PDB file of C-alpha atoms in Angstrom:
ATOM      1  CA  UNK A   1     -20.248  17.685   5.682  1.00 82.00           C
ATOM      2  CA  UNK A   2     -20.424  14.565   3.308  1.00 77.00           C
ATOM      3  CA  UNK A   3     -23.872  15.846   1.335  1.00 86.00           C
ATOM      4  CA  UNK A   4     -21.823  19.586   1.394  1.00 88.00           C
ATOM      5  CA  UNK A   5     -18.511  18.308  -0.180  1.00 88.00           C
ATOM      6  CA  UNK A   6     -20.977  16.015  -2.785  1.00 87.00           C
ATOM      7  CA  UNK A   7     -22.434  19.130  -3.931  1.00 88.00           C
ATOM      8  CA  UNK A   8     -19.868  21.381  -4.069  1.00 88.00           C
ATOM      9  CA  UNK A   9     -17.397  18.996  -5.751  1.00 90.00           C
ATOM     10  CA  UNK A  10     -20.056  17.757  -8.387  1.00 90.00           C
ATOM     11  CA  UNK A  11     -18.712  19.136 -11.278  1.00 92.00           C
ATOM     12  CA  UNK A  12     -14.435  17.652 -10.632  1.00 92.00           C
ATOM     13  CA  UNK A  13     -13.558  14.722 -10.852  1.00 91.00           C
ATOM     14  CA  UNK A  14     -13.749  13.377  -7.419  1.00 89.00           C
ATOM     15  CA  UNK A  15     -15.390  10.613  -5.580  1.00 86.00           C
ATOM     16  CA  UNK A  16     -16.706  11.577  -2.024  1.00 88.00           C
ATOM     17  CA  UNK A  17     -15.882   9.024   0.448  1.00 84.00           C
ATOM     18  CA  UNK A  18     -17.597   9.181   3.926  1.00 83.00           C
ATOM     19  CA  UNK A  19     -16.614   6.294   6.544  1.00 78.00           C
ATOM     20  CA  UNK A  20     -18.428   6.242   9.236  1.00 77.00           C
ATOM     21  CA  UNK A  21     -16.879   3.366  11.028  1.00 74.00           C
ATOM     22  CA  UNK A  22     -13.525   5.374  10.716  1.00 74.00           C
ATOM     23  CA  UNK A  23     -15.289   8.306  11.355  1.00 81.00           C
ATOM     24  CA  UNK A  24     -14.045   9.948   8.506  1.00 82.00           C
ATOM     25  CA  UNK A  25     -14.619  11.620   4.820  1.00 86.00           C
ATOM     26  CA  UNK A  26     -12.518  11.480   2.238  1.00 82.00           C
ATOM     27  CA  UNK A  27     -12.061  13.190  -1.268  1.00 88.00           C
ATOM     28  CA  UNK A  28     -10.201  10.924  -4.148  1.00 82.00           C
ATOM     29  CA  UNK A  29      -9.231  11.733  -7.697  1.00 87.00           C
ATOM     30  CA  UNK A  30     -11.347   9.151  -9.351  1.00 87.00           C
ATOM     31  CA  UNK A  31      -8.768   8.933 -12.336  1.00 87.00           C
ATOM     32  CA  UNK A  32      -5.696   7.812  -9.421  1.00 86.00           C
ATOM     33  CA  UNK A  33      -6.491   4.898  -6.721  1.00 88.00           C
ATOM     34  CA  UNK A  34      -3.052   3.278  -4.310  1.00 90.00           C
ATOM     35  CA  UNK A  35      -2.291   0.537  -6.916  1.00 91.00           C
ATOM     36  CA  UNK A  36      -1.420   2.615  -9.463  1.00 91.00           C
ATOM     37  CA  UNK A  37       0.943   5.718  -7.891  1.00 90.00           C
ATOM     38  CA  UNK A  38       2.361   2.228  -6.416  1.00 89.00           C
ATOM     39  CA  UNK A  39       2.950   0.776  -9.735  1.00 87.00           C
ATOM     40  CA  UNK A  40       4.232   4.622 -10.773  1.00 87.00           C
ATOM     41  CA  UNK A  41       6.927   4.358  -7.878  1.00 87.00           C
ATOM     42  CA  UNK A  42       7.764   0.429  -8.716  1.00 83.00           C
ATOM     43  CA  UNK A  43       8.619   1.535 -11.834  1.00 82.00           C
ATOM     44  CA  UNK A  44      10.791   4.444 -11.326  1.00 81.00           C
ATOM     45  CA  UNK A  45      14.375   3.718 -11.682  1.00 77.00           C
ATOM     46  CA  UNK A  46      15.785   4.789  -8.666  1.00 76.00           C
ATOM     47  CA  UNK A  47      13.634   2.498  -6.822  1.00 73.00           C
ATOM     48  CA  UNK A  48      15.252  -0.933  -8.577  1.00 67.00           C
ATOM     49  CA  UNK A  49      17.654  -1.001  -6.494  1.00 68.00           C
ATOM     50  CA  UNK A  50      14.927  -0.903  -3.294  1.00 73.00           C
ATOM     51  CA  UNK A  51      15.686  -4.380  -0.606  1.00 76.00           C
ATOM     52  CA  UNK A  52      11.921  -5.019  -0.228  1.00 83.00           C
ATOM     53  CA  UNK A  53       8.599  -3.429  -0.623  1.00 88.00           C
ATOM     54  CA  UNK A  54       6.436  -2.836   2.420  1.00 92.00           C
ATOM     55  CA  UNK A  55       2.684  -2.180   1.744  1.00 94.00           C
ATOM     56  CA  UNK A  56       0.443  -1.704   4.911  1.00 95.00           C
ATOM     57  CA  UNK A  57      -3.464  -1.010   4.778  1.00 94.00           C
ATOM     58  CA  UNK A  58      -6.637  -1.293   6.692  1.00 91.00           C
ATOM     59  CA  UNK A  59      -9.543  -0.876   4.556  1.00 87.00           C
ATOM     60  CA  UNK A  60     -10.974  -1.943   0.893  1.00 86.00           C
ATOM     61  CA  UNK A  61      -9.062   0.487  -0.603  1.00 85.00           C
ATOM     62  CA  UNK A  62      -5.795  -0.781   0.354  1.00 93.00           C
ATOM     63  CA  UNK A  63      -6.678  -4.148  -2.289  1.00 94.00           C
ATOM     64  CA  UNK A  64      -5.658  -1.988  -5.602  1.00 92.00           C
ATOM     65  CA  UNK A  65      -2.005  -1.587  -3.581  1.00 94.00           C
ATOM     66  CA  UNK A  66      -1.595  -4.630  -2.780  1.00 95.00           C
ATOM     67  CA  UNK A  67      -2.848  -6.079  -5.715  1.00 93.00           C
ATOM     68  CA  UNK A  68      -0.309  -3.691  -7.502  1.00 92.00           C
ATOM     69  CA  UNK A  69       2.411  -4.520  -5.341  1.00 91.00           C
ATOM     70  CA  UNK A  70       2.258  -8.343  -5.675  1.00 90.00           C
ATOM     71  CA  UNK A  71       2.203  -8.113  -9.839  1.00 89.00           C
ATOM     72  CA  UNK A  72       4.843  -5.558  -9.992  1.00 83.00           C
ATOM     73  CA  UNK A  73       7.233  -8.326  -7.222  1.00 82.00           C
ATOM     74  CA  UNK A  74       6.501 -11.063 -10.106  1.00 78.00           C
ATOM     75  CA  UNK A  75       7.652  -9.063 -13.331  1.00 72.00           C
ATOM     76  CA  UNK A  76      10.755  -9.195 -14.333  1.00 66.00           C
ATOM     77  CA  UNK A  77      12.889  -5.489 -13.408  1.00 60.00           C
ATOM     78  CA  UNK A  78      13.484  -3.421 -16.689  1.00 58.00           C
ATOM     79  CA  UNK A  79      17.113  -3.547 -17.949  1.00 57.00           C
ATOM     80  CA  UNK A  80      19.362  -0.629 -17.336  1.00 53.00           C
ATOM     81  CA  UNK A  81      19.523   1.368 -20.501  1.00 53.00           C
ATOM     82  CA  UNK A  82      16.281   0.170 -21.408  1.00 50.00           C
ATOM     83  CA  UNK A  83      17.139  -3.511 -22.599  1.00 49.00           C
ATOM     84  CA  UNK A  84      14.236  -6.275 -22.458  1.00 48.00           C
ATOM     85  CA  UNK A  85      15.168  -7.023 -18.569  1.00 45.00           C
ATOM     86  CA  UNK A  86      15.193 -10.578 -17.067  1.00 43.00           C
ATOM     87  CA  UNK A  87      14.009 -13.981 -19.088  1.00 39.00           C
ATOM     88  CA  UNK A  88      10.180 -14.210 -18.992  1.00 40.00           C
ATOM     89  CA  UNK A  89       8.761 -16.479 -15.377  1.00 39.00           C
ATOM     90  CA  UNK A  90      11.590 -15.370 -13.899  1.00 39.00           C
ATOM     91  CA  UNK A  91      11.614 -15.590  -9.860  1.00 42.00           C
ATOM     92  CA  UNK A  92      10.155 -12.444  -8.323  1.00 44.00           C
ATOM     93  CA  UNK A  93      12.236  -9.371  -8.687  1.00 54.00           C
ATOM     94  CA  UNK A  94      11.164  -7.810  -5.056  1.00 65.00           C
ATOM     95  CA  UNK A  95      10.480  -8.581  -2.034  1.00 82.00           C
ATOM     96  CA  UNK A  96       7.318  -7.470  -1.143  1.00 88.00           C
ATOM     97  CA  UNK A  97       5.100  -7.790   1.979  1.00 91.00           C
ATOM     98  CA  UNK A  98       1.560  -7.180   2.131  1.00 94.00           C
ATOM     99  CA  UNK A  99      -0.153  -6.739   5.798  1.00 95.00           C
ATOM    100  CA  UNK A 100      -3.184  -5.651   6.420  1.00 95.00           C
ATOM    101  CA  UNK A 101      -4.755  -4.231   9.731  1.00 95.00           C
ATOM    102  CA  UNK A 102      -7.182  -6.812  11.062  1.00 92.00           C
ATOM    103  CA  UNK A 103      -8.468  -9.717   9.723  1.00 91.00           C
ATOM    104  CA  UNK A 104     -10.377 -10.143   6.967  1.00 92.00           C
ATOM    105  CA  UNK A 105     -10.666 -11.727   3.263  1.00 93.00           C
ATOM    106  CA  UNK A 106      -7.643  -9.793   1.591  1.00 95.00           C
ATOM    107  CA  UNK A 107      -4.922  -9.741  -1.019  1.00 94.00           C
ATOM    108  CA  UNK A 108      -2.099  -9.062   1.866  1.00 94.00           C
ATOM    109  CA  UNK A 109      -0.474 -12.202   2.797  1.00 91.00           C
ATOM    110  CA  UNK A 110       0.310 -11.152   6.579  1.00 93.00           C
ATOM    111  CA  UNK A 111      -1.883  -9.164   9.050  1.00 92.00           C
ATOM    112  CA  UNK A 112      -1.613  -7.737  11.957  1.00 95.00           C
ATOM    113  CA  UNK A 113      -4.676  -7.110  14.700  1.00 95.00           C
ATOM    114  CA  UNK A 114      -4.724  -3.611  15.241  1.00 94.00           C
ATOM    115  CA  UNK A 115      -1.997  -0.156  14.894  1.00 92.00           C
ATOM    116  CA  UNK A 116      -0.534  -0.719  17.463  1.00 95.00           C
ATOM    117  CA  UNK A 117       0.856  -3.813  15.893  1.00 95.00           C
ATOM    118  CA  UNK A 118       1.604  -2.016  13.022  1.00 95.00           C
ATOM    119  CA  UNK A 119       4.156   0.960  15.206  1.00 95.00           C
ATOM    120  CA  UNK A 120       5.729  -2.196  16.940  1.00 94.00           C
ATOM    121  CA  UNK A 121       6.884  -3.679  13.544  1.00 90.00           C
ATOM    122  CA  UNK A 122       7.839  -0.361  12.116  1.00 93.00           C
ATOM    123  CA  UNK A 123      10.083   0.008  15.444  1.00 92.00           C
ATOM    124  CA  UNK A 124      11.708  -3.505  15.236  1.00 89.00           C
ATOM    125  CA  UNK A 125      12.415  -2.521  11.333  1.00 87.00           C
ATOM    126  CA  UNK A 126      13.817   0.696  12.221  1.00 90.00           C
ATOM    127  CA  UNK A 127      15.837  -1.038  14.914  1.00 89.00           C
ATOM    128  CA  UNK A 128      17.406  -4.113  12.267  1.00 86.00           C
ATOM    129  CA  UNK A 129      18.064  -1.072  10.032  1.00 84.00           C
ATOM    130  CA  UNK A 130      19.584   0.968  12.510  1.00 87.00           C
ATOM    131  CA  UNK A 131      21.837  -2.180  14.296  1.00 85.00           C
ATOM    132  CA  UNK A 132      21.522  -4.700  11.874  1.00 75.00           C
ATOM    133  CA  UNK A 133      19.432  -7.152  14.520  1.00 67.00           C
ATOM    134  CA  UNK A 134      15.927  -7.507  15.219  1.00 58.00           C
ATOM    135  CA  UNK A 135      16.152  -7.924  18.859  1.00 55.00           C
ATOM    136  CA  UNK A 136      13.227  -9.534  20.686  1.00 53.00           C
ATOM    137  CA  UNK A 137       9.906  -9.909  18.893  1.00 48.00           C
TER     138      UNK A 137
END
């Protein structure tokens, strides 16, 4: 399916992506990676007003979001109505957490072991959202 895909898609701009570990294959606009549709939603201006910014990945892939992620936390939010926005070194203007699935060399700054992990966090955020306490971790 991988050599199929390769040849048929030769002539767009695509990369062909065949895991076999994962057990999967994957076709990506080479143009467009995670880190930058993340820094496209960071910047939008309905999402200034966002608490904190959750970013969650298990493979190499996953770097270019977090990577995005953790320099869009550290500059300054834009003005409203287009000013200059907070004074330049400013303390970071998000709250952003980075886990990735498993361990190994990363730019996330928490990880988890596996996804099951990852549901059981995603529950006990649902639940502080939906009662305002985490219960027992």
């Amino acid at each position: 399916m991988h050599l199929q895909l390769v040849q048929q898609l030769a002539q767009y701009p695509v990369t062909v992506v065949h895991s076999l570990s994962k057990r999967t294959v994957e076709v990506r606009i080479r143009a467009v990676n995670k880190g930058l549709t993340v820094d496209a939603i960071l910047c939008q201006p309905n999402n200034r007003q966002a608490d904190f910014v959750l970013c969650c990945g298990d493979d190499h892939s996953d770097e270019y979001m977090f990577s995005a992620a953790i320099a869009r936390a550290r500059a300054p939010l834009p003005a409203l109505g287009g000013g200059s926005g907070e004074t330049k070194g400013a303390a970071p203007s998000r709250r952003t957490f980075n886990v990735t699935v498993g361990r190994k060399p990363s730019r996330a700054t928490l990880y988890v072991e596996d996804t099951r992990q990852v549901l059981f966090f995603l529950g006990a955020l649902t639940q502080h959202a939906i009662t305002g306490t985490l219960g027992q971790m």
